[in-house]
Coordinates of C-alpha atoms in Angstrom, one line a residue:
X1 CA 66.3 17.0 184.0
X2 CA 69.5 15.8 183.0
X3 CA 70.0 12.1 182.1
X4 CA 73.0 10.1 183.6
X5 CA 75.3 10.5 180.5
X6 CA 75.0 14.4 180.5
X7 CA 75.1 14.6 184.4
X8 CA 78.4 12.7 184.6
X9 CA 79.8 14.6 181.4
X10 CA 79.1 17.8 183.2
X11 CA 81.3 16.4 186.1
X12 CA 84.2 15.5 183.7
X13 CA 83.9 18.9 182.2
X14 CA 84.0 20.8 185.5
X15 CA 87.1 18.5 186.5
X16 CA 88.6 19.4 183.4
X17 CA 88.4 23.2 183.9
X18 CA 90.7 22.9 187.1
X19 CA 93.6 22.4 184.7
X20 CA 92.9 25.6 183.0
X21 CA 96.2 27.5 182.1
X22 CA 98.2 24.5 183.0
X23 CA 98.1 21.7 180.5
X24 CA 99.6 23.7 177.3
X25 CA 100.1 22.2 174.7
X26 CA 97.7 19.5 175.8
X27 CA 93.8 19.8 176.1
X28 CA 92.0 20.2 179.4
X29 CA 90.6 16.8 180.2
X30 CA 88.3 15.6 183.0
X31 CA 87.3 11.6 183.6
X32 CA 84.8 10.1 186.0
X33 CA 84.4 6.5 186.3
X34 CA 80.9 5.3 187.5
X35 CA 79.9 1.7 188.7
X36 CA 76.2 1.6 188.8
X37 CA 75.3 5.1 189.6
X38 CA 78.2 5.6 191.9
X39 CA 81.5 7.6 191.2
X40 CA 84.4 5.3 191.9
X41 CA 87.1 7.4 190.3
X42 CA 87.9 10.7 189.0
X43 CA 90.9 12.9 187.8
X44 CA 91.9 15.9 185.4
X45 CA 95.0 16.3 183.6
X46 CA 97.1 18.8 185.6
X47 CA 100.1 19.6 183.4
X48 CA 101.8 18.6 180.2
X49 CA 104.0 15.3 180.8
X50 CA 102.0 14.1 183.6
X51 CA 99.5 11.6 183.9
X52 CA 96.3 11.8 181.8
X53 CA 92.8 12.3 183.2
X54 CA 92.0 8.7 182.6
X55 CA 94.9 7.1 184.3
X56 CA 94.3 9.3 187.4
X57 CA 90.7 8.1 187.5
X58 CA 91.7 4.5 187.0
X59 CA 94.1 4.5 189.8
X60 CA 91.4 6.0 192.2
X61 CA 88.8 3.2 190.9
X62 CA 91.1 0.3 191.3
X63 CA 89.2 -3.0 190.9
X64 CA 85.7 -1.2 190.8
X65 CA 86.7 -0.2 187.3
X66 CA 85.9 -3.6 186.0
X67 CA 82.5 -3.3 184.0
X68 CA 82.1 0.4 185.1
X69 CA 81.5 3.5 182.8
X70 CA 84.2 6.0 181.9
X71 CA 82.9 9.5 181.1
X72 CA 85.6 11.9 179.5
X73 CA 85.4 15.1 177.7
X74 CA 88.0 14.2 175.2
X75 CA 88.8 11.4 173.2
X76 CA 91.2 9.0 174.9
X77 CA 94.7 8.9 173.5
X78 CA 95.9 5.9 171.4
X79 CA 99.6 7.0 170.9
X80 CA 102.8 7.1 172.6
X81 CA 103.8 10.9 173.5
X82 CA 105.0 12.1 176.7
X83 CA 102.7 9.3 178.5
X84 CA 101.6 5.9 177.2
X85 CA 98.3 5.4 175.4
X86 CA 95.3 5.7 177.5
X87 CA 93.1 3.4 175.3
X88 CA 95.3 0.3 176.6
X89 CA 95.1 1.3 180.3
X90 CA 91.2 1.5 180.0
X91 CA 91.1 -1.8 178.0
X92 CA 93.3 -3.6 180.7
X93 CA 91.3 -2.0 183.7
X94 CA 88.1 -4.0 182.1
X95 CA 86.0 -0.7 181.5
X96 CA 83.1 -1.9 179.9
X97 CA 81.7 1.6 178.5
X98 CA 83.2 4.6 177.4
X99 CA 81.3 8.0 177.0
X100 CA 83.4 10.6 175.0
X101 CA 82.2 14.3 174.5
X102 CA 84.3 15.0 171.5
X103 CA 87.0 13.2 169.2
X104 CA 90.4 14.4 169.2
X105 CA 90.6 17.3 166.4
X106 CA 94.1 16.1 165.5
X107 CA 93.8 14.9 162.0
X108 CA 96.4 12.3 162.6
X109 CA 94.6 10.6 165.5
X110 CA 91.1 11.7 165.4
X111 CA 88.8 8.5 166.0
X112 CA 91.4 6.3 166.4
X113 CA 91.5 6.0 170.0
X114 CA 87.5 5.3 170.2
X115 CA 88.1 2.9 167.3
X116 CA 90.8 1.0 169.3
X117 CA 88.4 0.8 172.1
X118 CA 85.6 -0.5 170.2
X119 CA 87.9 -3.1 168.7
X120 CA 88.6 -4.5 172.1
X121 CA 85.0 -4.9 172.9
X122 CA 84.4 -1.9 174.8
X123 CA 81.0 -0.1 174.3
X124 CA 81.6 3.4 172.8
X125 CA 79.5 6.5 172.7
X126 CA 80.3 10.0 171.6
X127 CA 79.0 13.3 171.2
X128 CA 77.6 14.0 174.6
X129 CA 77.8 17.6 175.4
X130 CA 80.0 18.2 172.4
X131 CA 79.5 21.8 172.0
X132 CA 80.4 22.4 175.6
X133 CA 83.6 20.1 175.3
X134 CA 84.6 22.2 172.2
X135 CA 84.1 25.5 173.6
X136 CA 86.1 24.4 176.6
X137 CA 89.3 23.4 174.4
X138 CA 88.6 25.7 171.6
X139 CA 92.3 27.2 172.1
X140 CA 93.6 23.5 171.6
X141 CA 91.4 22.8 168.8
X142 CA 92.7 26.1 167.0
X143 CA 96.5 25.0 167.9
X144 CA 96.3 21.5 166.8
X145 CA 94.4 22.0 163.7
X146 CA 96.2 24.9 162.3
X147 CA 99.6 25.0 164.0
X148 CA 98.7 28.6 165.0
X149 CA 97.9 29.8 168.9
X150 CA 94.5 30.9 170.0
X151 CA 94.7 34.9 170.4
X152 CA 92.5 36.8 172.7
X153 CA 92.4 40.5 172.7
X154 CA 91.8 42.2 176.1
X155 CA 90.8 45.9 176.1
X156 CA 89.4 48.2 178.7
X157 CA 87.8 51.4 177.2
X158 CA 85.1 54.1 177.9
X159 CA 81.6 54.1 176.5
X160 CA 83.1 56.0 173.6
X161 CA 85.9 53.6 172.7
X162 CA 88.7 55.3 174.4
X163 CA 91.4 53.5 176.0
X164 CA 92.9 56.6 177.7
X165 CA 93.1 60.3 177.5
X166 CA 95.1 62.4 175.1
X167 CA 97.8 62.6 177.7
X168 CA 97.8 58.7 177.9
X169 CA 96.2 58.6 181.4
X170 CA 94.5 55.2 181.8
X171 CA 94.7 54.4 185.1
X172 CA 92.3 53.0 186.1
X173 CA 89.3 52.9 183.4
X174 CA 87.6 49.8 185.0
X175 CA 87.2 49.1 188.5
X176 CA 88.7 46.4 190.8
X177 CA 86.5 43.5 190.2
X178 CA 87.0 43.7 186.3
X179 CA 90.7 44.0 187.1
X180 CA 90.6 40.8 189.0
X181 CA 89.0 39.1 186.2
X182 CA 91.9 40.3 184.0
X183 CA 94.3 38.6 186.4
X184 CA 92.6 35.5 185.9
X185 CA 92.8 35.7 182.4
X186 CA 96.6 36.4 182.6
X187 CA 96.7 33.1 185.1
X188 CA 95.0 30.9 182.3
X189 CA 97.2 32.1 179.5
X190 CA 100.5 30.9 178.0
X191 CA 101.6 34.4 176.9
X192 CA 100.8 38.1 177.6
X193 CA 101.7 40.5 174.6
X194 CA 101.7 43.9 174.6
X195 CA 103.3 47.0 172.4
X196 CA 106.1 49.1 173.4
X197 CA 103.7 52.1 173.5
X198 CA 101.8 50.5 176.4
X199 CA 105.0 49.7 178.3
X200 CA 106.4 53.4 177.9
X201 CA 102.8 54.9 179.1
X202 CA 101.9 52.6 181.7
X203 CA 105.1 50.6 182.7
X204 CA 103.0 47.4 183.7
X205 CA 104.5 44.3 185.5
X206 CA 102.1 42.0 183.4
X207 CA 101.8 39.5 186.1
X208 CA 98.8 37.4 187.4
X209 CA 98.0 38.9 190.9
X210 CA 95.2 36.7 192.1
X211 CA 93.2 37.4 195.3
X212 CA 94.8 35.0 197.8
X213 CA 97.7 34.4 195.7
X214 CA 98.4 31.3 193.8
X215 CA 98.5 32.9 190.2
X216 CA 101.0 31.8 187.5
X217 CA 102.7 34.6 185.3
X218 CA 102.9 34.0 181.9
X219 CA 105.7 34.5 179.5
X220 CA 105.6 38.3 178.9
X221 CA 106.2 39.4 175.2
X222 CA 106.9 43.2 174.2
X223 CA 106.5 44.2 170.3
X224 CA 108.9 46.7 169.8
X225 CA 110.6 46.7 166.4
X226 CA 113.3 49.2 167.5
X227 CA 114.2 48.1 171.2
X228 CA 112.9 51.2 172.7
X229 CA 112.2 49.2 176.0
X230 CA 113.8 50.9 179.2
X231 CA 116.3 48.9 180.9
X232 CA 114.4 49.7 184.1
X233 CA 111.1 49.0 182.9
X234 CA 108.8 46.8 185.5
X235 CA 108.5 44.1 182.9
X236 CA 112.1 43.4 183.5
X237 CA 112.5 44.4 186.9
X238 CA 109.7 42.8 188.7
X239 CA 110.1 39.7 191.0
X240 CA 108.3 37.3 188.7
X241 CA 110.0 34.3 187.6
X242 CA 108.2 34.6 184.3
X243 CA 110.8 35.4 181.3
X244 CA 110.3 38.4 179.1
X245 CA 110.7 38.3 175.4
X246 CA 111.3 41.6 173.0
X247 CA 110.0 41.1 169.6
X248 CA 112.2 43.3 167.5
X249 CA 113.2 43.9 163.7
X250 CA 116.4 44.1 162.1
X251 CA 116.4 48.1 162.8
X252 CA 116.7 47.6 166.3
X253 CA 120.1 48.8 167.9
X254 CA 122.3 46.1 168.4
X255 CA 123.9 47.7 171.3
X256 CA 120.6 48.1 173.1
X257 CA 119.6 44.5 172.5
X258 CA 122.8 43.5 174.1
X259 CA 122.3 45.7 177.2
X260 CA 118.8 44.1 177.4
X261 CA 120.0 40.6 177.2
X262 CA 122.3 41.4 179.8
X263 CA 119.3 42.0 182.0
X264 CA 117.7 38.7 181.2
X265 CA 115.5 39.7 178.4
X266 CA 115.4 37.4 175.3
X267 CA 115.5 39.2 172.1
X268 CA 113.5 37.9 169.1
X269 CA 114.4 39.2 165.7
X270 CA 111.5 39.1 163.1
X271 CA 110.5 39.9 159.9
X272 CA 109.1 43.4 159.5
X273 CA 105.7 44.3 157.8
X274 CA 105.2 48.1 157.0
X275 CA 108.0 49.0 159.2
X276 CA 106.8 47.2 162.3
X277 CA 107.3 43.7 163.6
X278 CA 105.3 41.0 161.8
X279 CA 102.5 39.9 164.1
X280 CA 102.0 36.9 162.1
X281 CA 105.6 35.8 162.3
X282 CA 105.4 36.3 166.0
X283 CA 102.5 34.1 166.4
X284 CA 104.0 31.5 164.6
X285 CA 106.9 31.6 166.6
X286 CA 105.0 31.2 169.9
X287 CA 103.3 28.1 168.5
X288 CA 106.5 26.5 167.6
X289 CA 107.2 26.9 171.4
X290 CA 104.0 24.9 172.1
X291 CA 102.3 28.0 173.5
X292 CA 98.8 27.8 172.8
X293 CA 96.8 30.6 174.8
X294 CA 97.9 34.3 174.0
X295 CA 96.4 37.1 175.7
X296 CA 97.1 40.3 174.0
X297 CA 96.6 43.5 176.3
X298 CA 97.9 46.2 173.7
X299 CA 97.1 49.4 172.3
X300 CA 95.1 50.4 169.4
X301 CA 97.7 50.1 166.8
X302 CA 99.0 46.5 167.9
X303 CA 95.2 45.3 168.3
X304 CA 94.2 46.5 164.8
X305 CA 97.3 44.8 163.3
X306 CA 96.3 41.6 164.7
X307 CA 92.6 42.1 163.5
X308 CA 93.5 43.0 160.0
X309 CA 95.9 39.9 159.6
X310 CA 92.8 37.7 161.0
X311 CA 94.7 36.5 164.0
X312 CA 92.4 37.4 166.6
X313 CA 90.2 34.6 167.9
X314 CA 88.4 36.1 170.6
X315 CA 87.5 39.2 172.2
X316 CA 87.3 40.6 175.8
X317 CA 86.1 44.2 175.6
X318 CA 85.3 45.9 179.1
X319 CA 83.5 48.9 178.9
X320 CA 83.5 51.4 181.8
X321 CA 80.8 54.0 182.3
X322 CA 83.0 57.0 181.2
X323 CA 83.1 59.4 178.2
X324 CA 86.6 60.6 177.6
X325 CA 86.3 62.4 174.4
X326 CA 88.8 64.0 172.1
X327 CA 89.9 63.2 168.6
X328 CA 93.5 62.6 170.1
X329 CA 92.6 60.3 172.7
X330 CA 93.7 56.7 171.7
X331 CA 91.1 54.2 170.6
X332 CA 90.9 50.4 171.1
X333 CA 91.5 49.6 167.2
X334 CA 93.6 52.2 165.5
X335 CA 95.3 51.6 162.3
X336 CA 94.0 52.4 159.0
X337 CA 90.4 51.3 159.4
X338 CA 87.8 50.3 156.9
X339 CA 86.1 52.2 154.2
X340 CA 82.7 51.1 154.3
X341 CA 80.5 49.2 156.9
X342 CA 80.2 46.3 154.7
X343 CA 83.9 45.2 155.3
X344 CA 83.5 45.8 159.1
X345 CA 84.1 42.8 161.6
X346 CA 81.1 41.7 163.5
X347 CA 81.3 40.0 166.6
X348 CA 79.4 36.9 167.2
X349 CA 78.4 34.5 170.0
X350 CA 78.4 37.6 172.5
X351 CA 78.3 36.9 176.0
X352 CA 77.8 39.9 178.6
X353 CA 79.2 40.0 182.2
X354 CA 79.2 42.8 184.8
X355 CA 81.5 43.8 187.4
X356 CA 80.1 46.5 189.4
X357 CA 79.5 49.4 187.1
X358 CA 81.6 47.7 184.3
X359 CA 80.3 45.6 181.4
X360 CA 82.5 43.1 179.7
X361 CA 81.5 41.8 176.3
X362 CA 83.0 38.6 175.1
X363 CA 82.7 37.5 171.5
X364 CA 84.3 36.2 168.4
X365 CA 85.2 38.7 165.7
X366 CA 84.5 37.7 161.9
X367 CA 85.0 39.7 158.8
X368 CA 81.6 40.5 157.4
X369 CA 81.0 39.5 153.6
X370 CA 81.2 42.4 151.1
X371 CA 78.1 44.5 150.2
X372 CA 78.2 43.1 146.7
X373 CA 78.3 39.5 147.6
X374 CA 75.2 40.1 150.2
X375 CA 73.4 41.9 147.3
X376 CA 74.1 39.1 145.1
X377 CA 72.4 36.6 147.9
X378 CA 69.4 39.1 148.0
X379 CA 70.1 40.4 151.4
X380 CA 69.9 44.1 152.6
X381 CA 72.9 46.2 153.1

């Protein structure tokens, strides 16, 4: 049975999730104020620049905040940003105790908010459901700690790892329920990235079409070193209010780029790597725009380029009960590949979901240690 601190922290985490896809570059935060055993105020951070969760909860609690306990899944801020410091509002409201799931991972501020509260006489407890809190804000933690965005790669493939037939047919490998999950992923993301081959073959809109409506379309980025994007592509033509960015290299036709700009497309000229857009430079550019959650729905070449440069943080691999076959049929991860299994990527912390007959594998890729290193440690190969 959960104790009171765990129970109310779960409430804070559930509230925080309601801001998913809307808070970048800020974390998702939920706050619950409890007087005795009664919840007297609650709130969650709804958008960057808007009130923080703690402020909304304090406003609802009013005078009942005096002597109460505040549960929050993220350390209250102690600095002036787009809004004022939450610590001072908490102290001024007379909160007697603060329970935080985790410290702010920003090395410039980590621990200072909790220290300020303790200094003012507020009882502080931290680390309650910390693993859940860190998982919830894994994208923000990566972004604020490294200055790079959190990159998730989504793939829909057959049992034999094919993402289409040799003629390019890929509609549809997975069923409707799996595709609806992908639209939720898009709704939760700041950016969708695809390669030009995906656009030329599938002509996708790259929008978040949720059942019942209400989806938010993220920024759409097409990686296209030589600007082959058709002027009538759906990623340009769709009625979405989301902007479209074309990531090119200096090799791209200036005339074609001007024509695309006239259609409202932003042209982003990036360095090249092996005659293609340097995807590392692209991700750094997106991070500099304060875009945190990146969803890649590319083909095998783009997927492998990101994996090879250690830019992939999370995998969403949909597997349909189909066998396509054919050595010319495209695979989920193409590129040069590895020479030995000792240098393969392992997928860790695997989670499985099922959508009708389709299976979803969620996990985190990690480059394996070399065979030599494992032999030195006495491990089998």
